[in-house]
mmCIF file of C-alpha atoms and ligand atoms in Angstrom:
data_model
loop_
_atom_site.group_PDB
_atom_site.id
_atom_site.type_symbol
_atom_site.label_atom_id
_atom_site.label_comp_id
_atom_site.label_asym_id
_atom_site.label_seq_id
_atom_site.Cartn_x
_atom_site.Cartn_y
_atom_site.Cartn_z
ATOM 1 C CA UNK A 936 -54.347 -12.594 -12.000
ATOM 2 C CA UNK A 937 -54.899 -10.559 -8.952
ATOM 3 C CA UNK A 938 -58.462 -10.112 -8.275
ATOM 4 C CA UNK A 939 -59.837 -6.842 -6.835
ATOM 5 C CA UNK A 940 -60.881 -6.891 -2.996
ATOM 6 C CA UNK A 941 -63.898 -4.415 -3.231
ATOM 7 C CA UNK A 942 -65.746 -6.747 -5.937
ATOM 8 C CA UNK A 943 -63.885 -9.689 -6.263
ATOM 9 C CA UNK A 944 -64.234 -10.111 -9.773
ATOM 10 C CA UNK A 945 -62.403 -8.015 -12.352
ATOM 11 C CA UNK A 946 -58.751 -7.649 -12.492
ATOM 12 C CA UNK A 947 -57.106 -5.484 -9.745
ATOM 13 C CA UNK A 948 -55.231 -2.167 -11.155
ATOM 14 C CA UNK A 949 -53.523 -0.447 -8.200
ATOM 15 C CA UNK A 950 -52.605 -2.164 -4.658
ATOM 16 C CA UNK A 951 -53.198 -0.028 -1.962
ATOM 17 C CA UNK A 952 -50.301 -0.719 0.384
ATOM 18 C CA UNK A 953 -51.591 1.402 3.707
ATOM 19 C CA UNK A 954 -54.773 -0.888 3.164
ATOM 20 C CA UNK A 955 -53.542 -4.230 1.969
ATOM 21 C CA UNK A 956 -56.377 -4.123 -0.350
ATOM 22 C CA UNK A 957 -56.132 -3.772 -4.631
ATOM 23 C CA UNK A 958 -58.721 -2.570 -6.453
ATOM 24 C CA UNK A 959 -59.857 -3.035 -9.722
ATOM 25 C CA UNK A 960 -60.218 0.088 -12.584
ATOM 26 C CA UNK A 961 -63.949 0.255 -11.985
ATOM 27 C CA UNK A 962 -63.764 -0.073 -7.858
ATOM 28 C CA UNK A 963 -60.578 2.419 -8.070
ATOM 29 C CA UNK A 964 -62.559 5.055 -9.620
ATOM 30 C CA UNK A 965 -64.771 5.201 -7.378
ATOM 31 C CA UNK A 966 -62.800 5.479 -4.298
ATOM 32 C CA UNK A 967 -60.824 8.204 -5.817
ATOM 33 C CA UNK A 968 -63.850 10.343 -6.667
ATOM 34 C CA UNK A 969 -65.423 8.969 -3.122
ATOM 35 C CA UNK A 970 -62.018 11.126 -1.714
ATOM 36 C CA UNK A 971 -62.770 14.187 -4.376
ATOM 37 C CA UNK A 972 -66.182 14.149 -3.125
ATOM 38 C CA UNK A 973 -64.764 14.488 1.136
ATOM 39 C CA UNK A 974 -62.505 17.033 0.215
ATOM 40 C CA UNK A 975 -65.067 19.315 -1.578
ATOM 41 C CA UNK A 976 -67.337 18.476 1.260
ATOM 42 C CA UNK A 977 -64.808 19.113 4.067
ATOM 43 C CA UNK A 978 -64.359 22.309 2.780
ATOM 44 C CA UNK A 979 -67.965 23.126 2.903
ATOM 45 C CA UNK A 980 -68.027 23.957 -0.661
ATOM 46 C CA UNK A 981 -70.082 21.137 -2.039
ATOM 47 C CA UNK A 982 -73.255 22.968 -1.038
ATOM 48 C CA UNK A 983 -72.702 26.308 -2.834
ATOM 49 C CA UNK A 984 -71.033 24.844 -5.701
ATOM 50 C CA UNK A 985 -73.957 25.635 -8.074
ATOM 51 C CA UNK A 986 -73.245 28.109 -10.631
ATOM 52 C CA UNK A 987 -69.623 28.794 -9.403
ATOM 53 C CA UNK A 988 -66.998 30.014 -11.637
ATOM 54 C CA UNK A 989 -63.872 27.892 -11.073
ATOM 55 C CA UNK A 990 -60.356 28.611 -12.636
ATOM 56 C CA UNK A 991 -58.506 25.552 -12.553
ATOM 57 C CA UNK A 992 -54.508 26.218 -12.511
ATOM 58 C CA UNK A 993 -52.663 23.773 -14.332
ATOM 59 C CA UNK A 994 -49.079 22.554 -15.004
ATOM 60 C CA UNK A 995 -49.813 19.912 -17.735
ATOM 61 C CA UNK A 996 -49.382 17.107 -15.287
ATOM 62 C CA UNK A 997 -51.114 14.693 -14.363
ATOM 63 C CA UNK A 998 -52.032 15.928 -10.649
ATOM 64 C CA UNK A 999 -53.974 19.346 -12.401
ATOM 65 C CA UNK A 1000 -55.240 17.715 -15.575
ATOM 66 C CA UNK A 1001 -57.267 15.135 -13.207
ATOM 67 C CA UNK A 1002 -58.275 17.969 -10.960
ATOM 68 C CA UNK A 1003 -59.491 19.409 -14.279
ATOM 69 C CA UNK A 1004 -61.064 16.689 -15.055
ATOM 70 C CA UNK A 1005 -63.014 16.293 -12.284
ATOM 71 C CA UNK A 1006 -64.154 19.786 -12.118
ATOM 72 C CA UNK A 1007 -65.211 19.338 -15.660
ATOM 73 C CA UNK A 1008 -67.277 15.916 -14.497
ATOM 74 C CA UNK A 1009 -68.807 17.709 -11.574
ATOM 75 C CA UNK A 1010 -69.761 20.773 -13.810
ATOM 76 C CA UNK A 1011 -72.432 18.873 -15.235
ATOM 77 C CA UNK A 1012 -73.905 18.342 -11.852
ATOM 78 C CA UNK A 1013 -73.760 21.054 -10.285
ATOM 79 C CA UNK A 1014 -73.885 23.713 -13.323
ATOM 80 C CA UNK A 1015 -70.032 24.774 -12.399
ATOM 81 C CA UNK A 1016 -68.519 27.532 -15.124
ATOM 82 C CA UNK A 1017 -64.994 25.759 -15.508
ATOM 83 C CA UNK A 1018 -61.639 27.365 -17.010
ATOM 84 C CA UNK A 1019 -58.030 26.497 -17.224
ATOM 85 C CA UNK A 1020 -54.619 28.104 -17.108
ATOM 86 C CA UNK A 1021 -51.142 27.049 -17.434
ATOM 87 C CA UNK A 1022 -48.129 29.926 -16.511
ATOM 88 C CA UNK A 1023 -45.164 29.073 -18.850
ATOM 89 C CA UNK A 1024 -42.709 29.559 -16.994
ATOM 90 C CA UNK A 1025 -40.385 29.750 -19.836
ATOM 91 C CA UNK A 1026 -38.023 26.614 -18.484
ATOM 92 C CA UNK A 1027 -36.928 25.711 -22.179
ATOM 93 C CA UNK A 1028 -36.811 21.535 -22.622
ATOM 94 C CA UNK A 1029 -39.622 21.026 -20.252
ATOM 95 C CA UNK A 1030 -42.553 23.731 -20.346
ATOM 96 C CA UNK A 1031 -43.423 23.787 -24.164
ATOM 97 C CA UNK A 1032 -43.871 19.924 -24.033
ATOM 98 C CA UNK A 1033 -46.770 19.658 -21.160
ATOM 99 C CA UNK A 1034 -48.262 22.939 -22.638
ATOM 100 C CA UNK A 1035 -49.055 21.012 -25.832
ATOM 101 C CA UNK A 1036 -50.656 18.500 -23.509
ATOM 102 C CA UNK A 1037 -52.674 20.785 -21.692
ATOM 103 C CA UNK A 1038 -53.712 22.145 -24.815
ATOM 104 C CA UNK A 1039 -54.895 18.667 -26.073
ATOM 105 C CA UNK A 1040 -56.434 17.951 -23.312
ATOM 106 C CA UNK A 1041 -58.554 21.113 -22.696
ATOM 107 C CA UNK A 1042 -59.764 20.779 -26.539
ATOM 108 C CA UNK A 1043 -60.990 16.998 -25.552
ATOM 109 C CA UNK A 1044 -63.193 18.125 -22.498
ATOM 110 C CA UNK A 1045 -64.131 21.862 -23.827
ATOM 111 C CA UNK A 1046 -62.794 23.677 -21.717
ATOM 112 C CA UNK A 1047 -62.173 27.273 -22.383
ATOM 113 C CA UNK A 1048 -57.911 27.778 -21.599
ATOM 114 C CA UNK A 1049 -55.327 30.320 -21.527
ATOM 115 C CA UNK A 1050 -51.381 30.012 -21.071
ATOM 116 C CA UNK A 1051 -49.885 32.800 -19.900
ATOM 117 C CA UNK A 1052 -46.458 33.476 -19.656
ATOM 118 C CA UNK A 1053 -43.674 34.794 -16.534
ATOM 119 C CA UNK A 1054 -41.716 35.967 -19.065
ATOM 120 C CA UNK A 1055 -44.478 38.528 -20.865
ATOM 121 C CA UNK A 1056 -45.690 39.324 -17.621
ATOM 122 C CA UNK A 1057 -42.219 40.636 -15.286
ATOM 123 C CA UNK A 1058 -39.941 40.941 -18.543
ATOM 124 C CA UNK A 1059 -37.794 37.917 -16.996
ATOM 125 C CA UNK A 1060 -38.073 33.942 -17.437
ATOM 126 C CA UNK A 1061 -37.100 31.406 -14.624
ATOM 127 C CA UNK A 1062 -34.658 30.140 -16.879
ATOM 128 C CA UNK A 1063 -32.982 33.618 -16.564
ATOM 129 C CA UNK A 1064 -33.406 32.944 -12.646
ATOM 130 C CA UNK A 1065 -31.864 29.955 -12.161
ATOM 131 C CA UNK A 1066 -29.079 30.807 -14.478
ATOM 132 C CA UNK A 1067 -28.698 33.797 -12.116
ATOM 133 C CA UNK A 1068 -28.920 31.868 -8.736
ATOM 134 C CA UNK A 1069 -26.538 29.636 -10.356
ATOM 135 C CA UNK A 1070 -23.616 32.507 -10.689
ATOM 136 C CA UNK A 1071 -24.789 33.857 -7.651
ATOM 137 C CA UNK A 1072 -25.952 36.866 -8.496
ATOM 138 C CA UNK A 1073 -29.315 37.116 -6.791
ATOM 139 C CA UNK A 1074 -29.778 34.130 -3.373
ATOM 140 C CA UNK A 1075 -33.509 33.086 -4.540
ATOM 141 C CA UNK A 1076 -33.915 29.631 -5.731
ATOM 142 C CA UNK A 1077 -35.885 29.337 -9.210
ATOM 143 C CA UNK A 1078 -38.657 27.086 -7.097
ATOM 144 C CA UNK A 1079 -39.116 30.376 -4.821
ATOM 145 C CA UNK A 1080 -39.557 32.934 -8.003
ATOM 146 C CA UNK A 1081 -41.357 30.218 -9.530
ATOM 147 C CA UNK A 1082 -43.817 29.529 -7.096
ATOM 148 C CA UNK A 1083 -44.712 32.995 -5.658
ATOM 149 C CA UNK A 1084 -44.944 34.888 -9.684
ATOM 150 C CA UNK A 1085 -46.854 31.723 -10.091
ATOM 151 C CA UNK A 1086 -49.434 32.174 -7.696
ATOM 152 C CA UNK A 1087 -49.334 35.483 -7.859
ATOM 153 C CA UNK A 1088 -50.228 35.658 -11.294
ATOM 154 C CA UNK A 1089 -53.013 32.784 -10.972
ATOM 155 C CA UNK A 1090 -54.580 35.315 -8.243
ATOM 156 C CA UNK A 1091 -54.799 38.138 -10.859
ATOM 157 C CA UNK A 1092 -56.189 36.458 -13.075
ATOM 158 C CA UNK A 1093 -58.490 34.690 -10.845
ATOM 159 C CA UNK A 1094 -59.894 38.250 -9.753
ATOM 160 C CA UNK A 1095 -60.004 39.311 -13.292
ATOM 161 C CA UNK A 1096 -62.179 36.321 -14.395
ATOM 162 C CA UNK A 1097 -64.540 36.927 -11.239
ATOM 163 C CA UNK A 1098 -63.405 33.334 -10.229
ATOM 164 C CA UNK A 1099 -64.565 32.402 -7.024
ATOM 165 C CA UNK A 1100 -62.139 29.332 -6.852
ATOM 166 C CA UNK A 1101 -58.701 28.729 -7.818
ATOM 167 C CA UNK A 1102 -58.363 24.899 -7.746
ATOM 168 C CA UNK A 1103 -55.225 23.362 -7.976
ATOM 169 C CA UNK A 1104 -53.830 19.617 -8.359
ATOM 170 C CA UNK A 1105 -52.217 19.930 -5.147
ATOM 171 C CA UNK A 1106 -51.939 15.918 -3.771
ATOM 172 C CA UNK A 1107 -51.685 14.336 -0.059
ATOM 173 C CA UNK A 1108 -48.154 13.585 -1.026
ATOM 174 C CA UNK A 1109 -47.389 17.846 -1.630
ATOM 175 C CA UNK A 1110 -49.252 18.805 1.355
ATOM 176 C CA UNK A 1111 -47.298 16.492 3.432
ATOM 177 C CA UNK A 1112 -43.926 17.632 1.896
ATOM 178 C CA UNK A 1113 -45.472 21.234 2.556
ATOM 179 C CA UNK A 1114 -46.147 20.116 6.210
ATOM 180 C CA UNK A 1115 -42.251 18.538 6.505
ATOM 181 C CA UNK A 1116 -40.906 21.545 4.666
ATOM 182 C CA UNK A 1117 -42.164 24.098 7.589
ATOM 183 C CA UNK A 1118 -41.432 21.535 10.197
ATOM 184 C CA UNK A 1119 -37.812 21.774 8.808
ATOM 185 C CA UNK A 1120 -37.674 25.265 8.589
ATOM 186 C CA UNK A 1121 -39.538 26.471 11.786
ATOM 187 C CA UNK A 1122 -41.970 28.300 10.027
ATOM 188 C CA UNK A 1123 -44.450 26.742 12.371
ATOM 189 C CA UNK A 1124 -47.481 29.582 11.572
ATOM 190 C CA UNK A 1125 -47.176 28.474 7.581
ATOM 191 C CA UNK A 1126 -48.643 25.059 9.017
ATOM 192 C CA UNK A 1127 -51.926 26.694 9.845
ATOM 193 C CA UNK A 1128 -52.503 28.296 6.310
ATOM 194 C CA UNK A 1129 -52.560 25.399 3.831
ATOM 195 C CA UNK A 1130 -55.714 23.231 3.631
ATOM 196 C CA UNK A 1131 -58.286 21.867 1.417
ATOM 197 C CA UNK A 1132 -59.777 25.413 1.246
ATOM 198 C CA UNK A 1133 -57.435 28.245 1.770
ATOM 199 C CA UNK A 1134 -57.381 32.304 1.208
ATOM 200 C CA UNK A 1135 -60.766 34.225 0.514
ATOM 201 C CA UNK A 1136 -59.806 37.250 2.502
ATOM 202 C CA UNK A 1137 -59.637 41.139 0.256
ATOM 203 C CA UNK A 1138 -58.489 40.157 -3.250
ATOM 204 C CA UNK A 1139 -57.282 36.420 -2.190
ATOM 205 C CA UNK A 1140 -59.452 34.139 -4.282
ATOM 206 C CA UNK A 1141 -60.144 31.612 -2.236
ATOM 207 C CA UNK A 1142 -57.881 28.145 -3.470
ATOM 208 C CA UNK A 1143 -59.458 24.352 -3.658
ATOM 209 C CA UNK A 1144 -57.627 21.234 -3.634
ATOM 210 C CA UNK A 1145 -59.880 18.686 -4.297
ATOM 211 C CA UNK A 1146 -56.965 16.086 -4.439
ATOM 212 C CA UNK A 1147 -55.853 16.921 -1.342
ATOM 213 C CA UNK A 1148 -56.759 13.567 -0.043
ATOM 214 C CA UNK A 1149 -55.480 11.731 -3.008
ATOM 215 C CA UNK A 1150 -51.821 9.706 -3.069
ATOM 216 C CA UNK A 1151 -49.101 11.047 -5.576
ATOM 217 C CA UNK A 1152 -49.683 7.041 -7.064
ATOM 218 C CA UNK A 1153 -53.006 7.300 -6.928
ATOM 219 C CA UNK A 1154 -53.051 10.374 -9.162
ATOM 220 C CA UNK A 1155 -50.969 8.576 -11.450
ATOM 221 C CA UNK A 1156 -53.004 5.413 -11.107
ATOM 222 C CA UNK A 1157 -56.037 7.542 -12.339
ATOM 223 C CA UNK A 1158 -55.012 9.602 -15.085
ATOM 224 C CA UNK A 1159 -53.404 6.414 -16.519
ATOM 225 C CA UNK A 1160 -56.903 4.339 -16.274
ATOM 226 C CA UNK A 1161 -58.459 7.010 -18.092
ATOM 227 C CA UNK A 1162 -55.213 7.161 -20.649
ATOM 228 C CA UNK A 1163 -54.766 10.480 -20.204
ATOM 229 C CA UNK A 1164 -51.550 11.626 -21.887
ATOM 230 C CA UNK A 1165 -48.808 13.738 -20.683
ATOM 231 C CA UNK A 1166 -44.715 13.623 -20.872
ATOM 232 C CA UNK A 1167 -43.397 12.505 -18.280
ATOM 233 C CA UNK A 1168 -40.871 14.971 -17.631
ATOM 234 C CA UNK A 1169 -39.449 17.250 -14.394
ATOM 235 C CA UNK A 1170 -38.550 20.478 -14.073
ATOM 236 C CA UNK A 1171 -35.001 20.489 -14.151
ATOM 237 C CA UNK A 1172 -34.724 23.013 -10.999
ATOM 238 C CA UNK A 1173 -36.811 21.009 -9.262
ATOM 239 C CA UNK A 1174 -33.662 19.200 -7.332
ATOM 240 C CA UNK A 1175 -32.707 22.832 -6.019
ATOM 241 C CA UNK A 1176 -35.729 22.393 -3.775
ATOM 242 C CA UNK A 1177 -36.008 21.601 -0.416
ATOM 243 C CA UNK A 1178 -39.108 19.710 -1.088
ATOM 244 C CA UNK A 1179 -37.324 17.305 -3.736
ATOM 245 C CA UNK A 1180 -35.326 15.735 -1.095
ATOM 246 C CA UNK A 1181 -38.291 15.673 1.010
ATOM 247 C CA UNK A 1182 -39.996 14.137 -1.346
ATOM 248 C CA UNK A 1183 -37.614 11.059 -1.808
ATOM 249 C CA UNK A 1184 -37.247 11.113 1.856
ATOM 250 C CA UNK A 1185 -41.386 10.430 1.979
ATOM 251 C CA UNK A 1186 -41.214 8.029 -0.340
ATOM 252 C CA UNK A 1187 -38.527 6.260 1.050
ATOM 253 C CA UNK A 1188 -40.890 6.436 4.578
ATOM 254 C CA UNK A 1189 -44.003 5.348 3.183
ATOM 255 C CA UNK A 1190 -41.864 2.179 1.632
ATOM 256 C CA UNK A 1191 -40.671 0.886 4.459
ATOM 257 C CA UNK A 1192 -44.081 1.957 6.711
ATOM 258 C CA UNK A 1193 -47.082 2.055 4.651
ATOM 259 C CA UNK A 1194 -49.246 4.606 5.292
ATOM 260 C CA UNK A 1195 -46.478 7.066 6.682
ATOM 261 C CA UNK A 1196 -48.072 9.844 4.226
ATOM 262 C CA UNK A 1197 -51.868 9.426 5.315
ATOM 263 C CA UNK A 1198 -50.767 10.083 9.487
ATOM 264 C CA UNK A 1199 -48.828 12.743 8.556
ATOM 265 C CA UNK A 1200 -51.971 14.407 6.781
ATOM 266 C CA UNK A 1201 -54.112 13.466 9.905
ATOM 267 C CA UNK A 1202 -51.580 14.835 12.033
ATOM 268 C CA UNK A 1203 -51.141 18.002 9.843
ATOM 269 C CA UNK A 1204 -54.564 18.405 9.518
ATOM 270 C CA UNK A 1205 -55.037 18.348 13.367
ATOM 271 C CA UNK A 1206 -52.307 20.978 14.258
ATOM 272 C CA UNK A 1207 -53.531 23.017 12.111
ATOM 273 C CA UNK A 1208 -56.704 23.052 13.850
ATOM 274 C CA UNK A 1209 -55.414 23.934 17.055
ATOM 275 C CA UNK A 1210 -52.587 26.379 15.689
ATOM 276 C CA UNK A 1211 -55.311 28.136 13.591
ATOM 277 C CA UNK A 1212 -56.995 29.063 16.763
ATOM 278 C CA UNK A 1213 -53.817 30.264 18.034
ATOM 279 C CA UNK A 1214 -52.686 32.592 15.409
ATOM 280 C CA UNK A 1215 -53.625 36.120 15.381
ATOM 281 C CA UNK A 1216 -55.498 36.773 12.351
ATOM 282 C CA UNK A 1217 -53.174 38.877 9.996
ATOM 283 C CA UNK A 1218 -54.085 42.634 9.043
ATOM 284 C CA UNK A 1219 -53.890 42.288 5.328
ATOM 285 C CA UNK A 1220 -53.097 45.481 3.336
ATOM 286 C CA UNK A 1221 -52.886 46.772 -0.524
ATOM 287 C CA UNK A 1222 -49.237 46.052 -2.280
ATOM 288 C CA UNK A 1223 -48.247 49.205 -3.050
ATOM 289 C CA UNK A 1224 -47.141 48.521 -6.746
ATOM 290 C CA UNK A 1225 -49.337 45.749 -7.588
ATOM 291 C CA UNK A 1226 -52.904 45.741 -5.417
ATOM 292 C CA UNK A 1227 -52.675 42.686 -4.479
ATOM 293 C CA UNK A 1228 -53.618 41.877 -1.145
ATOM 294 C CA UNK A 1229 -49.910 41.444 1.072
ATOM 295 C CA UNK A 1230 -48.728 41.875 4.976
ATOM 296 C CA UNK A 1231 -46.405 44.167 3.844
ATOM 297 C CA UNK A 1232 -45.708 47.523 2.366
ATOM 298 C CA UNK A 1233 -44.760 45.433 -1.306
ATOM 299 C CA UNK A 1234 -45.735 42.188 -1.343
ATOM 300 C CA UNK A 1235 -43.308 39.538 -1.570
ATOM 301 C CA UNK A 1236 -43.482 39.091 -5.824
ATOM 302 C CA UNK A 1237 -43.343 42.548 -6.063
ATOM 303 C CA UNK A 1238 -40.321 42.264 -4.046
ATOM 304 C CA UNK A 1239 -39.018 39.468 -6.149
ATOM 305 C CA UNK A 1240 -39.392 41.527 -9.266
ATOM 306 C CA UNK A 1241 -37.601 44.228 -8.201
ATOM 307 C CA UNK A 1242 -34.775 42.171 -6.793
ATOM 308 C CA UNK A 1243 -34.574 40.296 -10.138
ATOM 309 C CA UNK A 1244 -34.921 43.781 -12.164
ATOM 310 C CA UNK A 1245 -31.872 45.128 -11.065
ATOM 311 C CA UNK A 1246 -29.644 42.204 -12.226
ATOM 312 C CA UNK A 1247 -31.202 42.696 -15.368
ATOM 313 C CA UNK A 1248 -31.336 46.422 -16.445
HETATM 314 S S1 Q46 B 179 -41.712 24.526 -12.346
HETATM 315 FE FE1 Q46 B 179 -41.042 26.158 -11.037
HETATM 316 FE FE2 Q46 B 179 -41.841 23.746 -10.245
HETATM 317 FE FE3 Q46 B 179 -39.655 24.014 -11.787
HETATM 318 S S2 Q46 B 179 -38.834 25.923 -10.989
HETATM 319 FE FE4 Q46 B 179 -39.559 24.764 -9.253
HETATM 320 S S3 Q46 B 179 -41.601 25.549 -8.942
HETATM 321 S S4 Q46 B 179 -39.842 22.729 -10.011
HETATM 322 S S5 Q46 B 179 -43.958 23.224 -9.963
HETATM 323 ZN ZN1 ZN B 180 -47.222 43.492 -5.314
#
């Protein structure tokens, strides 16, 4: 048996390569909360969390049910008004399955939910998408509609709740693909916007990551000490993506250098500090169709929408 090397006593449940260290169930929860705990702090938010509303935005995975969980324990502390919602997508063979779980799991912990769905909302499913990316009839990806209507939609309904955070499962392992993915592309001012606390500027409810600190297998490690349940399925665009070969490409990293994914945050985290001081703050504006707060004339959704409509009327 290998014994953990915080208390040396009860059977270790994870090994933390980057470390060299394992940890048993009871030593691994608290280091995991311990990182929850430096996020919300880093952010500054730990302070004024009393008698915050917080929307949690969910997928049914693992990564946002623990981030809901969490909230949920820390709502007890610090008198925190938690909710959840899932977007369905509609991606048939994948979405309905994690919904049920998010639905189970909600019902467990009491937590008030909603699922709301792409296809109710803009008349169009991502299914419909990547079947028309497919023929080539419009050039975005499904992860590109997917992800803007997504967080578009969370925003809405963020404001409409009178949410002051959005918090999302986002995990070290994401915001280092995120990192790689403008490295790769050149977007080099996108590195400045994403951190543990992002947006709070006219209409943007301001977004929380309190796993932002957390490993992809730590995530796992956690929801599956507290035997959480969830499928364990994947989008089946999700290889369409940029980031999914990123991702394997991480994971291949951190394999053969332990610890690859922590320097990368450290070194994210410290050009955006610099850059941040560097970029011109951005005159935000009104979309013109929607409201919601955009650089441009329509914001980028809107733009999406439209784009989208005109394959299908
Ligand atoms: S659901 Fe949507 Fe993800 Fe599927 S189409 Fe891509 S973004 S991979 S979180
Ligand atoms: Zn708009």
């Amino acid at each position: 048996m290998v014994v953990c090397s915080k208390c040396n006593r009860n059977r270790a449940v994870i090994k933390l390569r980057s470390k060299g260290i394992y940890l048993c169930e009871r030593c691994f929860k608290e280091y995991f909360m311990d990182k929850v705990m430096l996020a919300l702090r880093r952010a500054g938010v730990l302070n004024s969390l009393r008698g915050k509303k917080v929307l949690v935005a969910t997928s049914g995975g693992k990564d946002s049910l623990n981030a809901l969980y969490v909230m949920h324990t820390l709502s007890e502390d610090y008198d925190v008004d938690v909710k959840a919602v899932l977007i369905n997508e509609g991606i048939r063979g994948y979405r309905e399955l994690t919904i049920q779980a998010f639905m189970k799991f909600c019902n467990a912990l009491k937590v008030k939910s909603k699922v709301v769905s792409i296809e109710n909302e803009y008349k169009f499913s991502i299914d419909y998408v990547a079947r028309a990316y497919l023929s080539g009839l419009i050039n975005y990806k499904p992860c590109t509609v997917c992800g803007v209507l997504k967080r578009h939609l969370v925003n809405r309904i963020a404001v409409e709740e009178e949410a002051d955070y959005v918090v999302t499962g986002h995990n070290m392992d994401d915001e280092v693909q995120t990192f790689l993915i403008n490295i790769v592309r050149g977007t080099v001012k996108n590195l400045a916007r994403e951190g543990i606390l992002t947006g709070g500027v006219l209409g943007f409810v301001p977004r929380l990551k309190p796993l932002y600190y957390v490993t992809d297998k730590e995530s796992l490690t956690f929801f599956l000490v507290n035997k959480f349940e969830t499928p364990i399925v994947e989008c089946p665009y999700a290889s369409l993506s940029l980031r999914y070969h990123i991702r394997l490409f991480l994971n291949e990293l951190e394999y053969k250098s332990p610890g690859t994914k922590e320097r990368l945050l450290e070194l994210k985290d410290k050009f955006r500090a610099s850059l941040s001081k560097l970029t011109e703050t951005v005159q935000l504006k009104r979309c013109i169709i929607c409201g919601q707060p955009t650089t441009r004339e329509i914001c980028r959704a809107c733009e999406i929408v439209l784009q989208v409509r005109k394959i299908t009327d």
